[in-house]
PDB file of C-alpha atoms in Angstrom:
ATOM      1  CA  MET A   8      -5.947 -88.605 151.105  1.00 55.00           C
ATOM      2  CA  THR A   9      -9.378 -90.028 151.447  1.00 62.00           C
ATOM      3  CA  ILE A  10     -10.889 -91.004 154.848  1.00 62.00           C
ATOM      4  CA  SER A  11     -13.650 -93.684 155.092  1.00 62.00           C
ATOM      5  CA  THR A  12     -16.501 -92.555 157.285  1.00 67.00           C
ATOM      6  CA  GLN A  13     -18.803 -95.478 156.700  1.00 69.00           C
ATOM      7  CA  LEU A  14     -18.171 -99.220 157.023  1.00 70.00           C
ATOM      8  CA  ILE A  15     -19.590-101.665 154.615  1.00 72.00           C
ATOM      9  CA  ALA A  16     -22.402-103.550 156.222  1.00 75.00           C
ATOM     10  CA  ALA A  17     -21.811-107.229 156.912  1.00 75.00           C
ATOM     11  CA  ARG A  18     -23.212-109.559 154.291  1.00 78.00           C
ATOM     12  CA  PRO A  19     -24.284-113.079 154.669  1.00 80.00           C
ATOM     13  CA  ALA A  20     -22.122-115.887 153.293  1.00 77.00           C
ATOM     14  CA  PRO A  21     -23.030-117.016 149.795  1.00 77.00           C
ATOM     15  CA  PRO A  22     -25.257-120.069 149.750  1.00 80.00           C
ATOM     16  CA  GLN A  23     -23.440-123.326 149.189  1.00 78.00           C
ATOM     17  CA  ALA A  24     -23.913-124.809 145.800  1.00 76.00           C
ATOM     18  CA  ARG A  25     -25.815-128.114 145.911  1.00 78.00           C
ATOM     19  CA  LYS A  26     -23.810-131.081 144.834  1.00 77.00           C
ATOM     20  CA  PRO A  27     -25.372-132.694 141.761  1.00 79.00           C
ATOM     21  CA  VAL A  28     -26.629-136.283 142.089  1.00 77.00           C
ATOM     22  CA  THR A  29     -24.257-138.295 139.930  1.00 82.00           C
ATOM     23  CA  ALA A  30     -24.069-141.995 139.076  1.00 80.00           C
ATOM     24  CA  GLY A  31     -20.856-142.352 141.287  1.00 80.00           C
ATOM     25  CA  ARG A  32     -22.625-140.932 144.306  1.00 81.00           C
ATOM     26  CA  MET A  33     -25.682-143.202 143.780  1.00 85.00           C
ATOM     27  CA  ILE A  34     -23.537-146.206 143.447  1.00 88.00           C
ATOM     28  CA  GLY A  35     -21.446-145.303 146.495  1.00 85.00           C
ATOM     29  CA  THR A  36     -24.461-144.680 148.619  1.00 86.00           C
ATOM     30  CA  ALA A  37     -26.051-148.033 147.425  1.00 88.00           C
ATOM     31  CA  MET A  38     -22.763-149.872 148.334  1.00 90.00           C
ATOM     32  CA  MET A  39     -22.687-148.292 151.744  1.00 90.00           C
ATOM     33  CA  VAL A  40     -26.296-149.323 152.391  1.00 90.00           C
ATOM     34  CA  LEU A  41     -25.508-152.772 151.281  1.00 89.00           C
ATOM     35  CA  TRP A  42     -22.421-153.145 153.523  1.00 86.00           C
ATOM     36  CA  ILE A  43     -24.516-151.781 156.496  1.00 89.00           C
ATOM     37  CA  ALA A  44     -27.234-154.325 155.740  1.00 88.00           C
ATOM     38  CA  LEU A  45     -24.752-157.160 155.539  1.00 83.00           C
ATOM     39  CA  GLY A  46     -23.120-156.038 158.817  1.00 79.00           C
ATOM     40  CA  LEU A  47     -26.457-155.856 160.578  1.00 83.00           C
ATOM     41  CA  GLY A  48     -27.466-159.289 159.146  1.00 80.00           C
ATOM     42  CA  MET A  49     -24.254-160.942 160.368  1.00 77.00           C
ATOM     43  CA  ILE A  50     -24.761-159.328 163.857  1.00 78.00           C
ATOM     44  CA  ALA A  51     -28.330-160.697 163.891  1.00 81.00           C
ATOM     45  CA  LEU A  52     -27.086-164.135 162.906  1.00 74.00           C
ATOM     46  CA  MET A  53     -24.474-164.091 165.703  1.00 74.00           C
ATOM     47  CA  ILE A  54     -27.003-163.163 168.320  1.00 76.00           C
ATOM     48  CA  GLY A  55     -29.523-165.696 167.050  1.00 75.00           C
ATOM     49  CA  ASN A  56     -26.996-168.523 166.874  1.00 73.00           C
ATOM     50  CA  TRP A  57     -25.115-167.734 170.141  1.00 75.00           C
ATOM     51  CA  ASP A  58     -23.877-170.897 171.841  1.00 74.00           C
ATOM     52  CA  GLN A  59     -22.714-170.412 175.381  1.00 77.00           C
ATOM     53  CA  GLU A  60     -21.025-173.747 175.572  1.00 81.00           C
ATOM     54  CA  LYS A  61     -18.795-173.082 172.560  1.00 80.00           C
ATOM     55  CA  PHE A  62     -17.827-169.748 173.805  1.00 78.00           C
ATOM     56  CA  LEU A  63     -16.764-171.069 177.201  1.00 81.00           C
ATOM     57  CA  ARG A  64     -14.934-173.949 175.485  1.00 85.00           C
ATOM     58  CA  TYR A  65     -13.053-172.153 172.777  1.00 85.00           C
ATOM     59  CA  GLY A  66     -12.864-168.614 174.181  1.00 85.00           C
ATOM     60  CA  PRO A  67      -9.664-169.232 176.168  1.00 88.00           C
ATOM     61  CA  ARG A  68      -7.969-170.743 173.144  1.00 90.00           C
ATOM     62  CA  TYR A  69      -8.825-167.690 171.105  1.00 90.00           C
ATOM     63  CA  LEU A  70      -7.139-165.557 173.732  1.00 91.00           C
ATOM     64  CA  GLU A  71      -4.038-167.783 173.679  1.00 92.00           C
ATOM     65  CA  GLY A  72      -3.966-167.580 169.881  1.00 91.00           C
ATOM     66  CA  LEU A  73      -4.312-163.802 170.100  1.00 92.00           C
ATOM     67  CA  TRP A  74      -1.396-163.636 172.499  1.00 93.00           C
ATOM     68  CA  THR A  75       0.690-165.829 170.155  1.00 93.00           C
ATOM     69  CA  THR A  76      -0.162-163.549 167.159  1.00 93.00           C
ATOM     70  CA  LEU A  77       0.845-160.471 169.046  1.00 93.00           C
ATOM     71  CA  CYS A  78       4.114-161.977 170.142  1.00 94.00           C
ATOM     72  CA  ILE A  79       5.085-163.172 166.678  1.00 94.00           C
ATOM     73  CA  VAL A  80       4.219-159.869 165.007  1.00 94.00           C
ATOM     74  CA  SER A  81       5.989-157.837 167.678  1.00 94.00           C
ATOM     75  CA  LEU A  82       9.216-159.926 167.498  1.00 95.00           C
ATOM     76  CA  SER A  83       9.127-159.914 163.704  1.00 95.00           C
ATOM     77  CA  ILE A  84       8.688-156.171 163.365  1.00 94.00           C
ATOM     78  CA  LEU A  85      11.475-155.599 165.896  1.00 95.00           C
ATOM     79  CA  PHE A  86      13.970-157.900 164.262  1.00 95.00           C
ATOM     80  CA  GLY A  87      12.860-156.624 160.861  1.00 94.00           C
ATOM     81  CA  ALA A  88      13.627-153.106 161.898  1.00 93.00           C
ATOM     82  CA  LEU A  89      17.113-154.061 163.123  1.00 94.00           C
ATOM     83  CA  LEU A  90      17.808-155.817 159.780  1.00 94.00           C
ATOM     84  CA  SER A  91      16.305-153.088 157.642  1.00 92.00           C
ATOM     85  CA  VAL A  92      18.866-150.499 158.735  1.00 91.00           C
ATOM     86  CA  PRO A  93      21.938-152.138 157.098  1.00 92.00           C
ATOM     87  CA  LEU A  94      19.719-153.079 154.147  1.00 93.00           C
ATOM     88  CA  ALA A  95      18.703-149.487 153.553  1.00 91.00           C
ATOM     89  CA  MET A  96      22.323-148.316 153.967  1.00 91.00           C
ATOM     90  CA  GLY A  97      23.323-150.864 151.406  1.00 91.00           C
ATOM     91  CA  ARG A  98      20.649-149.676 148.968  1.00 90.00           C
ATOM     92  CA  MET A  99      22.061-146.191 149.250  1.00 89.00           C
ATOM     93  CA  SER A 100      25.597-147.214 149.292  1.00 87.00           C
ATOM     94  CA  LYS A 101      28.051-146.211 146.549  1.00 87.00           C
ATOM     95  CA  ASN A 102      29.627-149.673 146.901  1.00 89.00           C
ATOM     96  CA  ARG A 103      28.286-151.604 143.940  1.00 90.00           C
ATOM     97  CA  LEU A 104      28.605-154.940 145.666  1.00 92.00           C
ATOM     98  CA  ALA A 105      26.681-153.825 148.773  1.00 90.00           C
ATOM     99  CA  ALA A 106      24.072-151.970 146.705  1.00 91.00           C
ATOM    100  CA  ALA A 107      23.651-155.060 144.365  1.00 93.00           C
ATOM    101  CA  LEU A 108      23.221-157.464 147.311  1.00 93.00           C
ATOM    102  CA  SER A 109      20.739-155.238 149.057  1.00 93.00           C
ATOM    103  CA  TYR A 110      18.806-154.793 145.938  1.00 93.00           C
ATOM    104  CA  VAL A 111      18.522-158.521 145.224  1.00 94.00           C
ATOM    105  CA  TYR A 112      17.396-159.193 148.800  1.00 95.00           C
ATOM    106  CA  VAL A 113      14.665-156.588 148.715  1.00 94.00           C
ATOM    107  CA  TYR A 114      13.663-157.599 145.156  1.00 94.00           C
ATOM    108  CA  VAL A 115      13.272-161.237 146.086  1.00 94.00           C
ATOM    109  CA  PHE A 116      11.451-160.827 149.396  1.00 94.00           C
ATOM    110  CA  ARG A 117       9.097-158.069 148.091  1.00 93.00           C
ATOM    111  CA  GLY A 118       8.454-160.009 144.741  1.00 92.00           C
ATOM    112  CA  THR A 119       7.522-163.412 146.126  1.00 93.00           C
ATOM    113  CA  PRO A 120       4.557-164.490 148.292  1.00 93.00           C
ATOM    114  CA  LEU A 121       5.013-164.612 152.076  1.00 93.00           C
ATOM    115  CA  LEU A 122       3.514-168.186 152.056  1.00 92.00           C
ATOM    116  CA  ALA A 123       6.157-169.357 149.581  1.00 93.00           C
ATOM    117  CA  GLN A 124       8.915-167.900 151.752  1.00 93.00           C
ATOM    118  CA  LEU A 125       7.510-169.637 154.886  1.00 93.00           C
ATOM    119  CA  PHE A 126       7.387-173.016 153.044  1.00 92.00           C
ATOM    120  CA  LEU A 127      10.914-172.571 151.819  1.00 92.00           C
ATOM    121  CA  ILE A 128      12.132-171.927 155.287  1.00 92.00           C
ATOM    122  CA  TYR A 129      10.065-174.540 157.147  1.00 91.00           C
ATOM    123  CA  TYR A 130       9.956-177.364 154.629  1.00 90.00           C
ATOM    124  CA  GLY A 131      12.943-176.449 152.406  1.00 88.00           C
ATOM    125  CA  ILE A 132      15.649-175.628 154.957  1.00 87.00           C
ATOM    126  CA  GLY A 133      13.988-178.166 157.385  1.00 79.00           C
ATOM    127  CA  SER A 134      14.775-180.931 154.981  1.00 83.00           C
ATOM    128  CA  LEU A 135      18.470-180.373 155.491  1.00 85.00           C
ATOM    129  CA  ARG A 136      18.319-181.971 158.880  1.00 84.00           C
ATOM    130  CA  PRO A 137      21.742-183.717 158.827  1.00 86.00           C
ATOM    131  CA  VAL A 138      23.440-180.461 157.905  1.00 87.00           C
ATOM    132  CA  LEU A 139      21.511-178.518 160.409  1.00 86.00           C
ATOM    133  CA  GLU A 140      22.273-181.003 163.181  1.00 86.00           C
ATOM    134  CA  THR A 141      25.988-180.806 162.296  1.00 87.00           C
ATOM    135  CA  VAL A 142      26.037-176.990 162.686  1.00 87.00           C
ATOM    136  CA  GLY A 143      23.742-177.026 165.753  1.00 86.00           C
ATOM    137  CA  LEU A 144      20.698-175.235 164.164  1.00 86.00           C
ATOM    138  CA  TRP A 145      18.302-178.146 164.064  1.00 88.00           C
ATOM    139  CA  TRP A 146      16.632-176.955 167.296  1.00 88.00           C
ATOM    140  CA  PHE A 147      15.665-173.784 165.525  1.00 89.00           C
ATOM    141  CA  PHE A 148      14.468-174.985 162.189  1.00 89.00           C
ATOM    142  CA  ARG A 149      12.422-177.975 163.617  1.00 88.00           C
ATOM    143  CA  ASP A 150      10.174-175.510 165.540  1.00 88.00           C
ATOM    144  CA  ALA A 151       7.418-174.001 163.365  1.00 90.00           C
ATOM    145  CA  TRP A 152       7.209-171.035 165.755  1.00 91.00           C
ATOM    146  CA  TYR A 153      10.791-170.021 165.117  1.00 92.00           C
ATOM    147  CA  CYS A 154      10.434-170.539 161.377  1.00 92.00           C
ATOM    148  CA  GLY A 155       7.376-168.344 161.314  1.00 93.00           C
ATOM    149  CA  ILE A 156       9.161-165.567 163.080  1.00 94.00           C
ATOM    150  CA  LEU A 157      12.149-165.877 160.671  1.00 94.00           C
ATOM    151  CA  ALA A 158       9.890-165.878 157.648  1.00 94.00           C
ATOM    152  CA  LEU A 159       7.965-162.719 158.823  1.00 95.00           C
ATOM    153  CA  THR A 160      11.236-160.981 159.893  1.00 95.00           C
ATOM    154  CA  LEU A 161      12.883-161.523 156.524  1.00 95.00           C
ATOM    155  CA  ASN A 162       9.814-160.421 154.676  1.00 95.00           C
ATOM    156  CA  THR A 163       9.162-157.241 156.654  1.00 95.00           C
ATOM    157  CA  ALA A 164      12.786-156.307 156.669  1.00 95.00           C
ATOM    158  CA  ALA A 165      12.677-155.882 152.948  1.00 94.00           C
ATOM    159  CA  TYR A 166       9.675-153.598 153.109  1.00 95.00           C
ATOM    160  CA  GLN A 167      11.030-151.628 156.086  1.00 94.00           C
ATOM    161  CA  ALA A 168      14.285-151.141 154.240  1.00 94.00           C
ATOM    162  CA  GLU A 169      12.555-149.479 151.314  1.00 93.00           C
ATOM    163  CA  ILE A 170      10.423-147.382 153.615  1.00 93.00           C
ATOM    164  CA  LEU A 171      13.556-146.176 155.462  1.00 91.00           C
ATOM    165  CA  ARG A 172      15.475-145.659 152.289  1.00 91.00           C
ATOM    166  CA  GLY A 173      12.690-143.510 150.779  1.00 90.00           C
ATOM    167  CA  ALA A 174      12.337-141.516 153.947  1.00 89.00           C
ATOM    168  CA  ILE A 175      16.044-140.722 154.169  1.00 88.00           C
ATOM    169  CA  SER A 176      16.136-139.793 150.489  1.00 87.00           C
ATOM    170  CA  SER A 177      13.180-137.343 151.033  1.00 86.00           C
ATOM    171  CA  VAL A 178      15.239-135.234 153.442  1.00 84.00           C
ATOM    172  CA  PRO A 179      16.495-132.275 151.368  1.00 85.00           C
ATOM    173  CA  ARG A 180      20.120-132.291 150.472  1.00 84.00           C
ATOM    174  CA  GLY A 181      20.511-128.827 151.859  1.00 84.00           C
ATOM    175  CA  GLN A 182      20.180-130.221 155.397  1.00 82.00           C
ATOM    176  CA  ARG A 183      23.515-132.211 154.902  1.00 81.00           C
ATOM    177  CA  GLU A 184      25.211-129.274 153.151  1.00 82.00           C
ATOM    178  CA  GLY A 185      24.142-126.974 155.897  1.00 86.00           C
ATOM    179  CA  ALA A 186      25.496-129.307 158.677  1.00 84.00           C
ATOM    180  CA  ALA A 187      28.731-129.805 156.699  1.00 84.00           C
ATOM    181  CA  ALA A 188      29.132-126.054 156.400  1.00 85.00           C
ATOM    182  CA  LEU A 189      28.901-125.773 160.168  1.00 83.00           C
ATOM    183  CA  GLY A 190      31.483-128.448 160.709  1.00 85.00           C
ATOM    184  CA  VAL A 191      29.111-131.067 162.132  1.00 84.00           C
ATOM    185  CA  PRO A 192      30.432-134.630 161.642  1.00 86.00           C
ATOM    186  CA  LYS A 193      28.568-136.858 159.324  1.00 81.00           C
ATOM    187  CA  SER A 194      27.597-139.312 162.060  1.00 82.00           C
ATOM    188  CA  VAL A 195      25.997-136.541 164.208  1.00 85.00           C
ATOM    189  CA  THR A 196      24.384-135.143 161.160  1.00 85.00           C
ATOM    190  CA  PHE A 197      22.751-138.421 160.339  1.00 82.00           C
ATOM    191  CA  ARG A 198      21.742-139.200 163.867  1.00 84.00           C
ATOM    192  CA  LYS A 199      20.396-135.775 164.970  1.00 84.00           C
ATOM    193  CA  ILE A 200      19.377-134.100 161.756  1.00 84.00           C
ATOM    194  CA  ILE A 201      18.646-136.594 158.959  1.00 85.00           C
ATOM    195  CA  MET A 202      17.043-139.433 160.949  1.00 85.00           C
ATOM    196  CA  PRO A 203      14.517-137.480 163.077  1.00 84.00           C
ATOM    197  CA  GLN A 204      13.146-135.961 159.821  1.00 85.00           C
ATOM    198  CA  ALA A 205      13.196-139.246 158.001  1.00 86.00           C
ATOM    199  CA  LEU A 206      11.409-141.068 160.674  1.00 84.00           C
ATOM    200  CA  ILE A 207       8.470-138.554 160.659  1.00 86.00           C
ATOM    201  CA  VAL A 208       8.141-139.117 156.930  1.00 86.00           C
ATOM    202  CA  ALA A 209       8.290-143.001 157.475  1.00 87.00           C
ATOM    203  CA  LEU A 210       5.898-142.982 160.388  1.00 88.00           C
ATOM    204  CA  ARG A 211       2.682-143.652 158.426  1.00 88.00           C
ATOM    205  CA  PRO A 212       4.189-146.268 156.046  1.00 90.00           C
ATOM    206  CA  TYR A 213       5.557-148.061 159.154  1.00 92.00           C
ATOM    207  CA  GLY A 214       2.026-148.100 160.557  1.00 90.00           C
ATOM    208  CA  ASN A 215       0.680-149.552 157.338  1.00 92.00           C
ATOM    209  CA  GLU A 216       3.469-152.256 157.307  1.00 93.00           C
ATOM    210  CA  ILE A 217       2.655-153.248 160.896  1.00 93.00           C
ATOM    211  CA  ILE A 218      -1.056-153.553 159.903  1.00 92.00           C
ATOM    212  CA  LEU A 219      -0.125-155.747 156.945  1.00 93.00           C
ATOM    213  CA  MET A 220       2.031-157.888 159.176  1.00 93.00           C
ATOM    214  CA  ILE A 221      -0.706-158.505 161.620  1.00 93.00           C
ATOM    215  CA  LYS A 222      -3.034-159.712 158.836  1.00 91.00           C
ATOM    216  CA  GLY A 223      -0.178-161.602 157.029  1.00 91.00           C
ATOM    217  CA  SER A 224       0.881-163.419 160.157  1.00 92.00           C
ATOM    218  CA  ALA A 225      -2.162-165.754 159.695  1.00 91.00           C
ATOM    219  CA  VAL A 226      -0.136-167.758 157.215  1.00 92.00           C
ATOM    220  CA  VAL A 227       1.966-169.277 160.016  1.00 92.00           C
ATOM    221  CA  SER A 228      -1.098-171.265 161.081  1.00 91.00           C
ATOM    222  CA  ILE A 229      -0.526-173.519 157.933  1.00 91.00           C
ATOM    223  CA  VAL A 230       2.710-174.788 159.492  1.00 89.00           C
ATOM    224  CA  THR A 231       1.043-175.894 162.751  1.00 85.00           C
ATOM    225  CA  VAL A 232       1.569-172.590 164.693  1.00 89.00           C
ATOM    226  CA  LEU A 233      -1.518-172.151 166.916  1.00 88.00           C
ATOM    227  CA  ASP A 234      -1.844-168.362 166.557  1.00 90.00           C
ATOM    228  CA  LEU A 235      -5.268-166.680 166.289  1.00 90.00           C
ATOM    229  CA  MET A 236      -5.953-168.279 162.979  1.00 92.00           C
ATOM    230  CA  GLY A 237      -4.586-171.596 164.011  1.00 91.00           C
ATOM    231  CA  GLU A 238      -6.890-171.694 167.024  1.00 90.00           C
ATOM    232  CA  THR A 239      -9.767-170.660 164.730  1.00 91.00           C
ATOM    233  CA  ARG A 240      -9.028-173.586 162.345  1.00 90.00           C
ATOM    234  CA  TYR A 241      -8.893-175.924 165.385  1.00 90.00           C
ATOM    235  CA  ALA A 242     -12.263-174.677 166.594  1.00 89.00           C
ATOM    236  CA  PHE A 243     -13.849-174.969 163.137  1.00 89.00           C
ATOM    237  CA  SER A 244     -12.561-178.514 162.819  1.00 87.00           C
ATOM    238  CA  ARG A 245     -14.413-179.425 166.033  1.00 87.00           C
ATOM    239  CA  THR A 246     -17.676-177.560 165.499  1.00 85.00           C
ATOM    240  CA  PHE A 247     -17.925-176.890 161.705  1.00 85.00           C
ATOM    241  CA  ASP A 248     -19.489-173.522 162.728  1.00 82.00           C
ATOM    242  CA  TYR A 249     -18.751-170.693 160.352  1.00 80.00           C
ATOM    243  CA  GLN A 250     -18.870-168.151 163.350  1.00 83.00           C
ATOM    244  CA  THR A 251     -15.492-169.379 164.422  1.00 86.00           C
ATOM    245  CA  TYR A 252     -14.023-167.516 161.374  1.00 88.00           C
ATOM    246  CA  LEU A 253     -16.342-164.641 162.089  1.00 86.00           C
ATOM    247  CA  TRP A 254     -14.928-164.190 165.565  1.00 87.00           C
ATOM    248  CA  ALA A 255     -11.428-164.360 164.196  1.00 89.00           C
ATOM    249  CA  ALA A 256     -12.244-161.595 161.823  1.00 88.00           C
ATOM    250  CA  ILE A 257     -13.632-159.525 164.647  1.00 87.00           C
ATOM    251  CA  PHE A 258     -10.452-159.983 166.676  1.00 90.00           C
ATOM    252  CA  TYR A 259      -8.305-158.903 163.735  1.00 92.00           C
ATOM    253  CA  LEU A 260     -10.453-155.961 163.077  1.00 89.00           C
ATOM    254  CA  ALA A 261     -10.217-154.870 166.766  1.00 89.00           C
ATOM    255  CA  ILE A 262      -6.388-155.187 166.658  1.00 92.00           C
ATOM    256  CA  VAL A 263      -6.055-153.233 163.513  1.00 91.00           C
ATOM    257  CA  GLU A 264      -8.443-150.468 164.755  1.00 90.00           C
ATOM    258  CA  MET A 265      -6.619-150.091 167.998  1.00 92.00           C
ATOM    259  CA  LEU A 266      -3.319-149.950 166.249  1.00 91.00           C
ATOM    260  CA  ARG A 267      -4.599-147.446 163.759  1.00 90.00           C
ATOM    261  CA  HIS A 268      -5.906-145.036 166.286  1.00 89.00           C
ATOM    262  CA  GLY A 269      -2.874-145.399 168.556  1.00 90.00           C
ATOM    263  CA  TRP A 270      -0.521-144.841 165.633  1.00 89.00           C
ATOM    264  CA  ALA A 271      -2.520-141.727 164.529  1.00 88.00           C
ATOM    265  CA  ALA A 272      -2.186-140.379 168.086  1.00 89.00           C
ATOM    266  CA  ILE A 273       1.577-140.952 167.950  1.00 87.00           C
ATOM    267  CA  GLU A 274       1.719-139.243 164.516  1.00 85.00           C
ATOM    268  CA  ARG A 275      -0.270-136.210 165.808  1.00 85.00           C
ATOM    269  CA  ARG A 276       2.070-135.903 168.827  1.00 83.00           C
ATOM    270  CA  LEU A 277       5.255-136.046 166.762  1.00 79.00           C
ATOM    271  CA  THR A 278       4.132-133.780 164.062  1.00 77.00           C
ATOM    272  CA  ARG A 279       2.468-131.191 166.208  1.00 77.00           C
ATOM    273  CA  HIS A 280       5.089-128.627 165.267  1.00 71.00           C
ATOM    274  CA  LEU A 281       4.251-129.010 161.606  1.00 70.00           C
ATOM    275  CA  ARG A 282       0.547-128.123 161.963  1.00 67.00           C
ATOM    276  CA  ARG A 283      -0.607-124.523 161.632  1.00 60.00           C
TER     277      ARG A 283
END
């Protein structure tokens, strides 16, 4: 047996290799400088062309439009989440009819533009006024606000169904087999074992879907809903000032950034047991 009597002296860390200057890095740096210059230029234009009268006149309308946008998106996401559960179950069902109907629904609403879906609901179904009055649904389809919520709900339900289906499918089969071996009922297995793991997997895609819905909700302004973009169009039609759209972009950026950071905090909280 050998006994070490002298420790090896500490040595400094090896120097980091310098990254070579490549064409990609040069283009990326140039693009970043260009974007920064454009951003500073737009800020300078906003400061130079600031109009206190327009701000006081249309500022409250922007806040009303912002509230309308948040309401429409929140309700659409909520109703879409409720509708996505049976759709996801249908997509995974062994019943051919249920699987086919769910597949057709998801395929249609994911494969067609949201604007076309909104027009079909507002103008298409709305043209059937005598029938709607007979069944007592004209009060719903004559209001652009309700039609906008319905279109966004049906659209996001298709995406949320695929997110949920993929998340549930990602849970290892061994989880179900282990629960079955312990005699745990299938309903309890799904509710307390499968869904908690699936929702963690689906957390980030859900956040992306909400962000896309916030930006996509601007289409409802085309059917006379005075959301944030609708109020922006109104302000521009009165002032012909490009800054009206610039302020709308700032509002949308602020909403997305707050949601992104909030969602990241929720994700860190729920996945803290997975980090080492």
